[in-house]
PDB file of C-alpha atoms in Angstrom:
ATOM      1  CA  MET A   1      -0.084  -0.188   0.113  1.00 35.00           C
ATOM      2  CA  THR A   2       1.708   3.276  -1.092  1.00 38.00           C
ATOM      3  CA  THR A   3       0.941   6.410   1.570  1.00 39.00           C
ATOM      4  CA  PRO A   4      -0.786   8.899  -0.055  1.00 44.00           C
ATOM      5  CA  PRO A   5       1.354  12.139  -0.942  1.00 51.00           C
ATOM      6  CA  HIS A   6       1.694  14.827   1.558  1.00 57.00           C
ATOM      7  CA  ALA A   7      -0.518  17.702   0.973  1.00 70.00           C
ATOM      8  CA  SER A   8       1.047  21.121   0.186  1.00 90.00           C
ATOM      9  CA  THR A   9       1.457  23.854   2.882  1.00 92.00           C
ATOM     10  CA  VAL A  10      -0.069  27.466   2.919  1.00 94.00           C
ATOM     11  CA  ASP A  11       1.614  30.449   4.657  1.00 95.00           C
ATOM     12  CA  VAL A  12      -1.404  32.990   6.192  1.00 96.00           C
ATOM     13  CA  PRO A  13      -0.614  35.717   3.697  1.00 96.00           C
ATOM     14  CA  ALA A  14      -1.368  33.519   0.648  1.00 95.00           C
ATOM     15  CA  LEU A  15      -4.363  32.053   2.395  1.00 95.00           C
ATOM     16  CA  ARG A  16      -5.461  35.594   2.966  1.00 95.00           C
ATOM     17  CA  GLU A  17      -5.199  35.990  -0.824  1.00 94.00           C
ATOM     18  CA  LEU A  18      -6.857  32.926  -1.697  1.00 92.00           C
ATOM     19  CA  LEU A  19      -9.868  33.690   1.040  1.00 92.00           C
ATOM     20  CA  GLU A  20     -10.387  37.043  -1.234  1.00 92.00           C
ATOM     21  CA  SER A  21      -9.949  35.535  -4.502  1.00 89.00           C
ATOM     22  CA  ALA A  22     -13.735  34.452  -6.007  1.00 84.00           C
ATOM     23  CA  ASP A  23     -13.228  30.706  -5.596  1.00 85.00           C
ATOM     24  CA  GLY A  24     -11.723  30.672  -2.307  1.00 86.00           C
ATOM     25  CA  PRO A  25     -10.593  27.443  -0.455  1.00 91.00           C
ATOM     26  CA  ARG A  26     -13.064  25.441   2.540  1.00 90.00           C
ATOM     27  CA  LEU A  27     -11.238  25.895   5.474  1.00 94.00           C
ATOM     28  CA  ILE A  28     -11.411  22.439   7.620  1.00 94.00           C
ATOM     29  CA  ASP A  29     -10.487  22.799  11.222  1.00 96.00           C
ATOM     30  CA  VAL A  30      -9.517  19.675  12.972  1.00 94.00           C
ATOM     31  CA  ARG A  31      -8.882  20.589  16.019  1.00 91.00           C
ATOM     32  CA  THR A  32     -11.233  19.697  19.293  1.00 86.00           C
ATOM     33  CA  PRO A  33     -14.666  21.112  19.401  1.00 86.00           C
ATOM     34  CA  GLY A  34     -13.332  22.686  22.223  1.00 84.00           C
ATOM     35  CA  GLU A  35     -10.562  24.392  20.838  1.00 87.00           C
ATOM     36  CA  PHE A  36     -12.375  25.442  17.547  1.00 90.00           C
ATOM     37  CA  GLU A  37     -14.764  27.150  20.002  1.00 88.00           C
ATOM     38  CA  THR A  38     -11.767  29.165  21.888  1.00 89.00           C
ATOM     39  CA  GLY A  39     -11.150  30.619  18.502  1.00 92.00           C
ATOM     40  CA  HIS A  40     -11.245  29.366  14.703  1.00 95.00           C
ATOM     41  CA  ILE A  41     -10.749  31.544  11.118  1.00 96.00           C
ATOM     42  CA  PRO A  42     -14.138  32.855  10.324  1.00 95.00           C
ATOM     43  CA  GLY A  43     -15.873  30.702   7.706  1.00 92.00           C
ATOM     44  CA  SER A  44     -14.008  27.430   8.310  1.00 94.00           C
ATOM     45  CA  TYR A  45     -15.835  24.096   9.408  1.00 92.00           C
ATOM     46  CA  ASN A  46     -14.934  21.933  12.422  1.00 92.00           C
ATOM     47  CA  VAL A  47     -14.902  17.926  11.789  1.00 92.00           C
ATOM     48  CA  PRO A  48     -12.142  17.087  14.323  1.00 90.00           C
ATOM     49  CA  LEU A  49      -9.241  14.369  13.290  1.00 90.00           C
ATOM     50  CA  ASP A  50     -10.849  11.563  14.831  1.00 86.00           C
ATOM     51  CA  LEU A  51     -14.612  12.699  13.137  1.00 88.00           C
ATOM     52  CA  LEU A  52     -12.730  13.132   9.697  1.00 90.00           C
ATOM     53  CA  ARG A  53     -10.745   9.880   9.983  1.00 89.00           C
ATOM     54  CA  GLU A  54     -14.319   7.899  10.209  1.00 89.00           C
ATOM     55  CA  HIS A  55     -16.418  10.121   7.542  1.00 87.00           C
ATOM     56  CA  ARG A  56     -13.314  10.478   5.015  1.00 87.00           C
ATOM     57  CA  ALA A  57     -15.909   8.874   2.194  1.00 85.00           C
ATOM     58  CA  GLU A  58     -18.859  10.825   3.059  1.00 85.00           C
ATOM     59  CA  LEU A  59     -16.322  13.952   3.227  1.00 85.00           C
ATOM     60  CA  ARG A  60     -15.326  13.807  -0.006  1.00 84.00           C
ATOM     61  CA  ALA A  61     -18.423  13.803  -1.856  1.00 80.00           C
ATOM     62  CA  HIS A  62     -18.410  17.606  -0.087  1.00 80.00           C
ATOM     63  CA  LEU A  63     -15.294  18.835  -1.018  1.00 82.00           C
ATOM     64  CA  ASP A  64     -14.472  19.090  -4.554  1.00 71.00           C
ATOM     65  CA  GLU A  65     -12.520  22.171  -4.405  1.00 76.00           C
ATOM     66  CA  GLN A  66      -9.495  23.341  -2.585  1.00 87.00           C
ATOM     67  CA  VAL A  67      -9.627  22.903   1.008  1.00 91.00           C
ATOM     68  CA  VAL A  68      -7.482  24.084   3.501  1.00 95.00           C
ATOM     69  CA  LEU A  69      -6.724  22.329   6.777  1.00 95.00           C
ATOM     70  CA  VAL A  70      -6.007  24.027  10.119  1.00 97.00           C
ATOM     71  CA  CYS A  71      -5.080  22.857  13.614  1.00 94.00           C
ATOM     72  CA  ARG A  72      -2.839  24.563  16.189  1.00 89.00           C
ATOM     73  CA  SER A  73       0.194  23.570  14.511  1.00 86.00           C
ATOM     74  CA  GLY A  74       0.073  21.587  11.563  1.00 85.00           C
ATOM     75  CA  GLN A  75       0.385  18.321  12.828  1.00 87.00           C
ATOM     76  CA  ARG A  76      -3.172  16.831  13.283  1.00 90.00           C
ATOM     77  CA  ALA A  77      -4.179  18.982   9.791  1.00 93.00           C
ATOM     78  CA  ASP A  78      -1.099  17.121   8.428  1.00 91.00           C
ATOM     79  CA  GLN A  79      -2.727  13.192   9.136  1.00 90.00           C
ATOM     80  CA  ALA A  80      -6.040  14.751   8.248  1.00 92.00           C
ATOM     81  CA  SER A  81      -4.680  15.408   4.659  1.00 92.00           C
ATOM     82  CA  ARG A  82      -3.357  11.733   4.141  1.00 91.00           C
ATOM     83  CA  ALA A  83      -6.679  10.711   5.165  1.00 90.00           C
ATOM     84  CA  LEU A  84      -8.367  12.912   2.510  1.00 90.00           C
ATOM     85  CA  ALA A  85      -6.020  12.197   0.430  1.00 89.00           C
ATOM     86  CA  SER A  86      -5.977   8.334   0.706  1.00 87.00           C
ATOM     87  CA  ALA A  87     -10.100   8.964   0.238  1.00 85.00           C
ATOM     88  CA  GLY A  88      -9.323  10.508  -3.565  1.00 86.00           C
ATOM     89  CA  LEU A  89      -9.623  14.456  -2.795  1.00 83.00           C
ATOM     90  CA  PRO A  90      -6.938  16.249  -4.387  1.00 79.00           C
ATOM     91  CA  ASN A  91      -6.545  19.866  -4.060  1.00 81.00           C
ATOM     92  CA  LEU A  92      -5.223  19.817  -0.367  1.00 91.00           C
ATOM     93  CA  ARG A  93      -3.330  22.521   1.640  1.00 94.00           C
ATOM     94  CA  VAL A  94      -2.176  22.457   5.275  1.00 95.00           C
ATOM     95  CA  LEU A  95      -2.373  26.089   6.943  1.00 96.00           C
ATOM     96  CA  SER A  96       1.692  26.457   8.011  1.00 94.00           C
ATOM     97  CA  GLY A  97       2.173  26.899  10.991  1.00 93.00           C
ATOM     98  CA  GLY A  98      -1.567  26.466  12.122  1.00 94.00           C
ATOM     99  CA  ILE A  99      -4.328  28.654  13.838  1.00 94.00           C
ATOM    100  CA  GLY A 100      -1.152  30.190  16.208  1.00 92.00           C
ATOM    101  CA  ALA A 101       0.587  31.431  12.804  1.00 95.00           C
ATOM    102  CA  TRP A 102      -3.013  32.949  11.865  1.00 96.00           C
ATOM    103  CA  GLN A 103      -3.027  34.934  15.387  1.00 94.00           C
ATOM    104  CA  ALA A 104       0.104  36.203  14.951  1.00 95.00           C
ATOM    105  CA  ALA A 105      -0.210  37.907  11.834  1.00 95.00           C
ATOM    106  CA  GLY A 106      -2.952  39.827  13.183  1.00 95.00           C
ATOM    107  CA  GLU A 107      -5.518  38.054  11.701  1.00 95.00           C
ATOM    108  CA  PRO A 108      -9.356  38.194  12.269  1.00 94.00           C
ATOM    109  CA  VAL A 109     -10.509  35.122  14.654  1.00 95.00           C
ATOM    110  CA  ALA A 110     -14.162  34.358  16.203  1.00 93.00           C
ATOM    111  CA  ALA A 111     -13.509  33.854  19.523  1.00 89.00           C
ATOM    112  CA  GLY A 112     -15.409  31.962  22.385  1.00 85.00           C
ATOM    113  CA  ARG A 113     -14.794  30.593  25.613  1.00 80.00           C
ATOM    114  CA  ALA A 114     -11.045  30.494  26.361  1.00 81.00           C
ATOM    115  CA  ARG A 115      -9.260  27.145  27.086  1.00 78.00           C
ATOM    116  CA  TRP A 116      -6.006  25.365  27.194  1.00 81.00           C
ATOM    117  CA  ASP A 117      -4.951  24.154  23.241  1.00 79.00           C
ATOM    118  CA  LEU A 118      -4.638  19.971  23.894  1.00 80.00           C
ATOM    119  CA  GLU A 119      -0.889  20.312  23.425  1.00 83.00           C
ATOM    120  CA  ARG A 120      -0.447  22.440  26.033  1.00 87.00           C
ATOM    121  CA  GLN A 121      -2.781  20.250  28.090  1.00 87.00           C
ATOM    122  CA  VAL A 122      -0.572  16.964  27.298  1.00 90.00           C
ATOM    123  CA  ARG A 123       3.039  19.131  28.503  1.00 90.00           C
ATOM    124  CA  LEU A 124       1.164  19.564  31.577  1.00 92.00           C
ATOM    125  CA  VAL A 125       0.049  16.007  32.279  1.00 93.00           C
ATOM    126  CA  ALA A 126       3.045  14.397  30.939  1.00 93.00           C
ATOM    127  CA  GLY A 127       5.189  16.689  33.068  1.00 93.00           C
ATOM    128  CA  SER A 128       3.362  16.122  35.968  1.00 95.00           C
ATOM    129  CA  ILE A 129       3.281  12.638  35.631  1.00 94.00           C
ATOM    130  CA  VAL A 130       7.130  12.795  35.258  1.00 95.00           C
ATOM    131  CA  LEU A 131       7.451  15.083  38.337  1.00 95.00           C
ATOM    132  CA  GLY A 132       5.350  13.146  40.617  1.00 95.00           C
ATOM    133  CA  SER A 133       7.081   9.912  39.866  1.00 94.00           C
ATOM    134  CA  VAL A 134      10.663  11.230  40.432  1.00 94.00           C
ATOM    135  CA  LEU A 135       9.221  12.851  43.589  1.00 95.00           C
ATOM    136  CA  ALA A 136       7.666   9.033  44.429  1.00 95.00           C
ATOM    137  CA  SER A 137      10.804   7.309  43.717  1.00 94.00           C
ATOM    138  CA  THR A 138      12.083   8.689  46.766  1.00 94.00           C
ATOM    139  CA  VAL A 139       9.819   6.654  48.906  1.00 95.00           C
ATOM    140  CA  VAL A 140       9.531   3.953  46.489  1.00 94.00           C
ATOM    141  CA  PRO A 141      12.277   3.760  44.185  1.00 93.00           C
ATOM    142  CA  ARG A 142      10.333   1.780  41.477  1.00 95.00           C
ATOM    143  CA  ALA A 143       8.177   4.370  40.434  1.00 93.00           C
ATOM    144  CA  LYS A 144      11.284   6.024  38.375  1.00 92.00           C
ATOM    145  CA  TRP A 145       9.880   3.608  35.446  1.00 95.00           C
ATOM    146  CA  VAL A 146       6.222   5.390  35.547  1.00 94.00           C
ATOM    147  CA  ALA A 147       8.416   8.589  34.637  1.00 92.00           C
ATOM    148  CA  ALA A 148      10.425   6.070  31.783  1.00 93.00           C
ATOM    149  CA  GLY A 149       7.436   5.066  30.425  1.00 93.00           C
ATOM    150  CA  ILE A 150       6.050   8.747  29.919  1.00 92.00           C
ATOM    151  CA  GLY A 151       9.329   9.518  28.110  1.00 92.00           C
ATOM    152  CA  GLY A 152       9.309   7.035  26.149  1.00 92.00           C
ATOM    153  CA  GLY A 153       5.400   7.270  25.068  1.00 90.00           C
ATOM    154  CA  LEU A 154       6.645  11.026  24.327  1.00 89.00           C
ATOM    155  CA  THR A 155       9.951   9.736  22.479  1.00 91.00           C
ATOM    156  CA  PHE A 156       6.960   7.434  20.141  1.00 90.00           C
ATOM    157  CA  ALA A 157       4.715  10.312  19.727  1.00 86.00           C
ATOM    158  CA  ALA A 158       7.547  12.378  18.225  1.00 84.00           C
ATOM    159  CA  LEU A 159       8.634   9.844  16.228  1.00 86.00           C
ATOM    160  CA  SER A 160       5.182   8.488  14.755  1.00 84.00           C
ATOM    161  CA  ASN A 161       3.804  12.178  14.921  1.00 77.00           C
ATOM    162  CA  THR A 162       0.407  11.011  17.288  1.00 80.00           C
ATOM    163  CA  CYS A 163      -0.238  11.281  20.165  1.00 84.00           C
ATOM    164  CA  ALA A 164      -2.103   8.832  22.617  1.00 86.00           C
ATOM    165  CA  MET A 165      -2.232  11.457  25.410  1.00 88.00           C
ATOM    166  CA  GLY A 166      -3.460  13.813  23.194  1.00 84.00           C
ATOM    167  CA  MET A 167      -6.027  11.282  22.179  1.00 81.00           C
ATOM    168  CA  VAL A 168      -7.207  10.599  25.654  1.00 86.00           C
ATOM    169  CA  LEU A 169      -7.495  14.202  26.543  1.00 85.00           C
ATOM    170  CA  ALA A 170      -9.329  15.412  23.409  1.00 79.00           C
ATOM    171  CA  LYS A 171     -12.422  12.678  24.262  1.00 79.00           C
ATOM    172  CA  LEU A 172     -12.905  14.484  28.010  1.00 80.00           C
ATOM    173  CA  PRO A 173     -15.547  16.978  28.740  1.00 78.00           C
ATOM    174  CA  TYR A 174     -13.683  20.413  28.783  1.00 74.00           C
ATOM    175  CA  ASN A 175     -12.590  19.767  25.554  1.00 73.00           C
ATOM    176  CA  ARG A 176     -15.398  18.156  23.961  1.00 67.00           C
ATOM    177  CA  GLY A 177     -17.216  21.506  23.721  1.00 64.00           C
ATOM    178  CA  PRO A 178     -20.469  21.322  21.347  1.00 65.00           C
ATOM    179  CA  LYS A 179     -20.474  17.885  20.102  1.00 66.00           C
ATOM    180  CA  SER A 180     -19.734  17.767  16.109  1.00 67.00           C
ATOM    181  CA  ASP A 181     -22.287  16.287  14.670  1.00 70.00           C
ATOM    182  CA  MET A 182     -20.809  15.099  10.612  1.00 74.00           C
ATOM    183  CA  SER A 183     -24.638  15.597   9.425  1.00 77.00           C
ATOM    184  CA  ALA A 184     -24.725  18.937  10.850  1.00 77.00           C
ATOM    185  CA  VAL A 185     -20.923  19.629   8.734  1.00 76.00           C
ATOM    186  CA  LEU A 186     -22.352  18.069   5.741  1.00 77.00           C
ATOM    187  CA  ASP A 187     -25.545  19.787   5.568  1.00 77.00           C
ATOM    188  CA  ALA A 188     -23.868  23.204   6.527  1.00 76.00           C
ATOM    189  CA  LEU A 189     -21.170  21.842   3.439  1.00 76.00           C
ATOM    190  CA  ALA A 190     -23.597  21.462   0.911  1.00 75.00           C
ATOM    191  CA  ALA A 191     -25.526  24.996   1.529  1.00 74.00           C
ATOM    192  CA  ASP A 192     -22.869  26.860   1.361  1.00 68.00           C
ATOM    193  CA  ARG A 193     -21.865  25.627  -1.716  1.00 56.00           C
ATOM    194  CA  PRO A 194     -21.508  27.955  -4.781  1.00 49.00           C
TER     195      PRO A 194
END
């Protein structure tokens, strides 16, 4: 089985230019609903990565034109591009630097309730577990292996460009925000079609 090609990237100024053109791209934000609710590019559609993977064939039928995928930094958007490319969707691009680069450039963001980014949550949880297990190892020496396990998991996450802890944290009520309903997303895509 061959791996689908990576989507090309688009930087913030190029995306701004595309959005101002007559046939601008569809923006698909693959972050969690909670992250999306915190702030997103106006006009974007929230299709969390796990939902996108599960319904990529259905999305394919509604995304014939240019598509730009957005996440926090570009990693989840890259994973989404692979999933959609395997479903046969052409014209995929990933926003280089993600929503962070968009905000840093001073571009408009539809803001909602403030939440911590998923990546920041992973750093907090992983760091807390490592710190706690190192401190606990002064009393229970075998506790150091918990820290080693977290370190191994983070190393694997970096090498595989996946994060099991992030996937678990994304399912917490704090990160869910408003429920993402695939039929509502598909209806919105169909209604907004030129």
